[in-house]
């Protein structure tokens, strides 16, 4: 990617993020959509700088062997971090409200069994 495109991307990203944060502060209204919008902007930022290539750059691409390895390892790490965070939020909810949120507990149970189920199905597909 050219420097102009990168600068344009960064300026646009900063403007959108700033408008969202300012809207959240001024209106004192944090909604589901404002949080998701910030998350999507962060996804775009990190994805762009992870996979964007220049003519002189030797960065991996998502489809080559190294790119697939990066995506596999980062997916497994993020799965484990997310599972630990869900458990932490269950503990925090128990501490704050004196009772745990049933939906969080169900989500934690689903998170615990997701990886073994997917591994089982992938292993069965290679037989």
PDB file of C-alpha atoms in Angstrom:
ATOM      1  CA  UNK A   1       0.000   0.000   0.000  1.00  0.00           C
ATOM      2  CA  UNK A   2       1.165   3.499  -0.657  1.00  0.00           C
ATOM      3  CA  UNK A   3       1.923   6.038   2.030  1.00  0.00           C
ATOM      4  CA  UNK A   4      -1.008   8.215   0.877  1.00  0.00           C
ATOM      5  CA  UNK A   5      -3.488   5.370   1.314  1.00  0.00           C
ATOM      6  CA  UNK A   6      -2.080   4.557   4.745  1.00  0.00           C
ATOM      7  CA  UNK A   7      -2.323   8.175   5.885  1.00  0.00           C
ATOM      8  CA  UNK A   8      -5.866   8.453   4.509  1.00  0.00           C
ATOM      9  CA  UNK A   9      -6.821   5.242   6.286  1.00  0.00           C
ATOM     10  CA  UNK A  10      -5.362   6.440   9.593  1.00  0.00           C
ATOM     11  CA  UNK A  11      -6.999   9.874   9.366  1.00  0.00           C
ATOM     12  CA  UNK A  12     -10.386   8.320   8.599  1.00  0.00           C
ATOM     13  CA  UNK A  13      -9.999   5.811  11.412  1.00  0.00           C
ATOM     14  CA  UNK A  14      -9.022   8.479  13.947  1.00  0.00           C
ATOM     15  CA  UNK A  15     -11.922  10.736  12.894  1.00  0.00           C
ATOM     16  CA  UNK A  16     -14.481   7.924  13.193  1.00  0.00           C
ATOM     17  CA  UNK A  17     -13.122   6.763  16.547  1.00  0.00           C
ATOM     18  CA  UNK A  18     -13.003  10.340  17.866  1.00  0.00           C
ATOM     19  CA  UNK A  19     -16.580  11.036  16.791  1.00  0.00           C
ATOM     20  CA  UNK A  20     -17.760   7.859  18.479  1.00  0.00           C
ATOM     21  CA  UNK A  21     -15.920   8.565  21.731  1.00  0.00           C
ATOM     22  CA  UNK A  22     -17.023  12.223  21.767  1.00  0.00           C
ATOM     23  CA  UNK A  23     -20.612  11.142  21.163  1.00  0.00           C
ATOM     24  CA  UNK A  24     -20.359   8.675  24.040  1.00  0.00           C
ATOM     25  CA  UNK A  25     -18.928  11.338  26.380  1.00  0.00           C
ATOM     26  CA  UNK A  26     -21.100  14.318  25.423  1.00  0.00           C
ATOM     27  CA  UNK A  27     -24.374  12.427  25.217  1.00  0.00           C
ATOM     28  CA  UNK A  28     -23.384  10.192  28.137  1.00  0.00           C
ATOM     29  CA  UNK A  29     -24.920   7.371  26.169  1.00  0.00           C
ATOM     30  CA  UNK A  30     -22.839   4.237  25.808  1.00  0.00           C
ATOM     31  CA  UNK A  31     -24.802   1.834  23.654  1.00  0.00           C
ATOM     32  CA  UNK A  32     -24.196  -1.605  22.262  1.00  0.00           C
ATOM     33  CA  UNK A  33     -23.656  -0.124  18.815  1.00  0.00           C
ATOM     34  CA  UNK A  34     -21.085   2.456  19.949  1.00  0.00           C
ATOM     35  CA  UNK A  35     -19.027  -0.246  21.656  1.00  0.00           C
ATOM     36  CA  UNK A  36     -19.275  -2.522  18.617  1.00  0.00           C
ATOM     37  CA  UNK A  37     -18.324   0.375  16.337  1.00  0.00           C
ATOM     38  CA  UNK A  38     -15.133   0.979  18.331  1.00  0.00           C
ATOM     39  CA  UNK A  39     -14.375  -2.739  18.237  1.00  0.00           C
ATOM     40  CA  UNK A  40     -14.820  -2.839  14.447  1.00  0.00           C
ATOM     41  CA  UNK A  41     -12.512   0.174  14.065  1.00  0.00           C
ATOM     42  CA  UNK A  42      -9.857  -1.611  16.134  1.00  0.00           C
ATOM     43  CA  UNK A  43     -10.287  -4.734  14.004  1.00  0.00           C
ATOM     44  CA  UNK A  44      -9.783  -2.672  10.855  1.00  0.00           C
ATOM     45  CA  UNK A  45      -6.701  -0.947  12.312  1.00  0.00           C
ATOM     46  CA  UNK A  46      -4.905  -4.117  13.362  1.00  0.00           C
ATOM     47  CA  UNK A  47      -5.914  -6.100  10.271  1.00  0.00           C
ATOM     48  CA  UNK A  48      -4.699  -3.340   7.972  1.00  0.00           C
ATOM     49  CA  UNK A  49      -1.295  -3.109   9.598  1.00  0.00           C
ATOM     50  CA  UNK A  50      -0.956  -6.877   9.921  1.00  0.00           C
ATOM     51  CA  UNK A  51      -1.734  -7.836   6.331  1.00  0.00           C
ATOM     52  CA  UNK A  52      -1.243  -4.646   4.246  1.00  0.00           C
ATOM     53  CA  UNK A  53       1.727  -5.018   1.913  1.00  0.00           C
ATOM     54  CA  UNK A  54       3.975  -2.576   0.157  1.00  0.00           C
ATOM     55  CA  UNK A  55       6.067  -3.282  -2.904  1.00  0.00           C
ATOM     56  CA  UNK A  56       9.279  -3.560  -0.852  1.00  0.00           C
ATOM     57  CA  UNK A  57       7.663  -5.322   2.097  1.00  0.00           C
ATOM     58  CA  UNK A  58       8.086  -9.009   2.871  1.00  0.00           C
ATOM     59  CA  UNK A  59       5.176  -9.334   5.275  1.00  0.00           C
ATOM     60  CA  UNK A  60       3.208 -12.562   5.227  1.00  0.00           C
ATOM     61  CA  UNK A  61      -0.157 -12.715   3.523  1.00  0.00           C
ATOM     62  CA  UNK A  62      -3.148 -14.543   5.048  1.00  0.00           C
ATOM     63  CA  UNK A  63      -3.163 -17.215   2.336  1.00  0.00           C
ATOM     64  CA  UNK A  64       0.483 -18.332   2.425  1.00  0.00           C
ATOM     65  CA  UNK A  65       1.885 -20.908   4.863  1.00  0.00           C
ATOM     66  CA  UNK A  66       3.217 -18.395   7.379  1.00  0.00           C
ATOM     67  CA  UNK A  67      -0.017 -16.399   7.268  1.00  0.00           C
ATOM     68  CA  UNK A  68      -2.047 -19.528   7.966  1.00  0.00           C
ATOM     69  CA  UNK A  69       0.228 -20.419  10.878  1.00  0.00           C
ATOM     70  CA  UNK A  70      -0.103 -16.899  12.303  1.00  0.00           C
ATOM     71  CA  UNK A  71      -3.886 -17.051  12.025  1.00  0.00           C
ATOM     72  CA  UNK A  72      -4.069 -20.527  13.605  1.00  0.00           C
ATOM     73  CA  UNK A  73      -1.829 -19.650  16.553  1.00  0.00           C
ATOM     74  CA  UNK A  74      -3.487 -16.288  17.181  1.00  0.00           C
ATOM     75  CA  UNK A  75      -6.928 -17.900  17.010  1.00  0.00           C
ATOM     76  CA  UNK A  76      -5.992 -20.486  19.630  1.00  0.00           C
ATOM     77  CA  UNK A  77      -4.434 -17.867  21.907  1.00  0.00           C
ATOM     78  CA  UNK A  78      -7.439 -15.564  21.593  1.00  0.00           C
ATOM     79  CA  UNK A  79      -9.794 -18.480  22.345  1.00  0.00           C
ATOM     80  CA  UNK A  80      -7.910 -19.205  25.568  1.00  0.00           C
ATOM     81  CA  UNK A  81      -7.787 -15.533  26.581  1.00  0.00           C
ATOM     82  CA  UNK A  82     -11.513 -15.138  25.906  1.00  0.00           C
ATOM     83  CA  UNK A  83     -12.310 -18.212  28.019  1.00  0.00           C
ATOM     84  CA  UNK A  84     -10.264 -16.846  30.928  1.00  0.00           C
ATOM     85  CA  UNK A  85     -11.937 -13.426  30.570  1.00  0.00           C
ATOM     86  CA  UNK A  86     -15.407 -14.978  30.661  1.00  0.00           C
ATOM     87  CA  UNK A  87     -14.441 -16.837  33.849  1.00  0.00           C
ATOM     88  CA  UNK A  88     -13.102 -13.578  35.294  1.00  0.00           C
ATOM     89  CA  UNK A  89     -16.368 -11.787  34.506  1.00  0.00           C
ATOM     90  CA  UNK A  90     -18.320 -14.595  36.205  1.00  0.00           C
ATOM     91  CA  UNK A  91     -16.170 -14.136  39.325  1.00  0.00           C
ATOM     92  CA  UNK A  92     -16.540 -10.346  39.152  1.00  0.00           C
ATOM     93  CA  UNK A  93     -20.307 -10.637  38.749  1.00  0.00           C
ATOM     94  CA  UNK A  94     -20.444 -12.985  41.743  1.00  0.00           C
ATOM     95  CA  UNK A  95     -18.414 -10.533  43.833  1.00  0.00           C
ATOM     96  CA  UNK A  96     -20.406  -7.421  42.827  1.00  0.00           C
ATOM     97  CA  UNK A  97     -23.957  -8.790  42.764  1.00  0.00           C
ATOM     98  CA  UNK A  98     -23.614 -11.705  45.216  1.00  0.00           C
ATOM     99  CA  UNK A  99     -24.889 -14.011  42.466  1.00  0.00           C
ATOM    100  CA  UNK A 100     -23.519 -15.165  39.160  1.00  0.00           C
ATOM    101  CA  UNK A 101     -25.218 -14.414  35.861  1.00  0.00           C
ATOM    102  CA  UNK A 102     -26.657 -17.632  34.443  1.00  0.00           C
ATOM    103  CA  UNK A 103     -26.069 -16.539  30.842  1.00  0.00           C
ATOM    104  CA  UNK A 104     -22.378 -15.906  31.585  1.00  0.00           C
ATOM    105  CA  UNK A 105     -22.080 -19.369  33.125  1.00  0.00           C
ATOM    106  CA  UNK A 106     -23.727 -20.952  30.069  1.00  0.00           C
ATOM    107  CA  UNK A 107     -21.402 -18.953  27.792  1.00  0.00           C
ATOM    108  CA  UNK A 108     -18.399 -20.143  29.822  1.00  0.00           C
ATOM    109  CA  UNK A 109     -19.540 -23.766  29.533  1.00  0.00           C
ATOM    110  CA  UNK A 110     -19.982 -23.364  25.773  1.00  0.00           C
ATOM    111  CA  UNK A 111     -16.523 -21.791  25.533  1.00  0.00           C
ATOM    112  CA  UNK A 112     -14.987 -24.715  27.407  1.00  0.00           C
ATOM    113  CA  UNK A 113     -16.462 -27.373  25.098  1.00  0.00           C
ATOM    114  CA  UNK A 114     -16.089 -25.520  21.792  1.00  0.00           C
ATOM    115  CA  UNK A 115     -12.407 -26.326  21.174  1.00  0.00           C
ATOM    116  CA  UNK A 116     -12.640 -30.072  21.947  1.00  0.00           C
ATOM    117  CA  UNK A 117     -15.768 -30.410  19.788  1.00  0.00           C
ATOM    118  CA  UNK A 118     -14.157 -28.602  16.839  1.00  0.00           C
ATOM    119  CA  UNK A 119     -10.950 -30.660  17.236  1.00  0.00           C
ATOM    120  CA  UNK A 120     -13.035 -33.859  17.262  1.00  0.00           C
ATOM    121  CA  UNK A 121     -14.900 -32.877  14.100  1.00  0.00           C
ATOM    122  CA  UNK A 122     -11.676 -31.845  12.311  1.00  0.00           C
ATOM    123  CA  UNK A 123      -9.995 -35.120  13.313  1.00  0.00           C
ATOM    124  CA  UNK A 124     -12.986 -37.078  12.015  1.00  0.00           C
ATOM    125  CA  UNK A 125     -12.800 -35.272   8.669  1.00  0.00           C
ATOM    126  CA  UNK A 126      -9.244 -36.594   8.126  1.00  0.00           C
ATOM    127  CA  UNK A 127     -10.217 -40.257   8.583  1.00  0.00           C
TER     128      UNK A 127
END
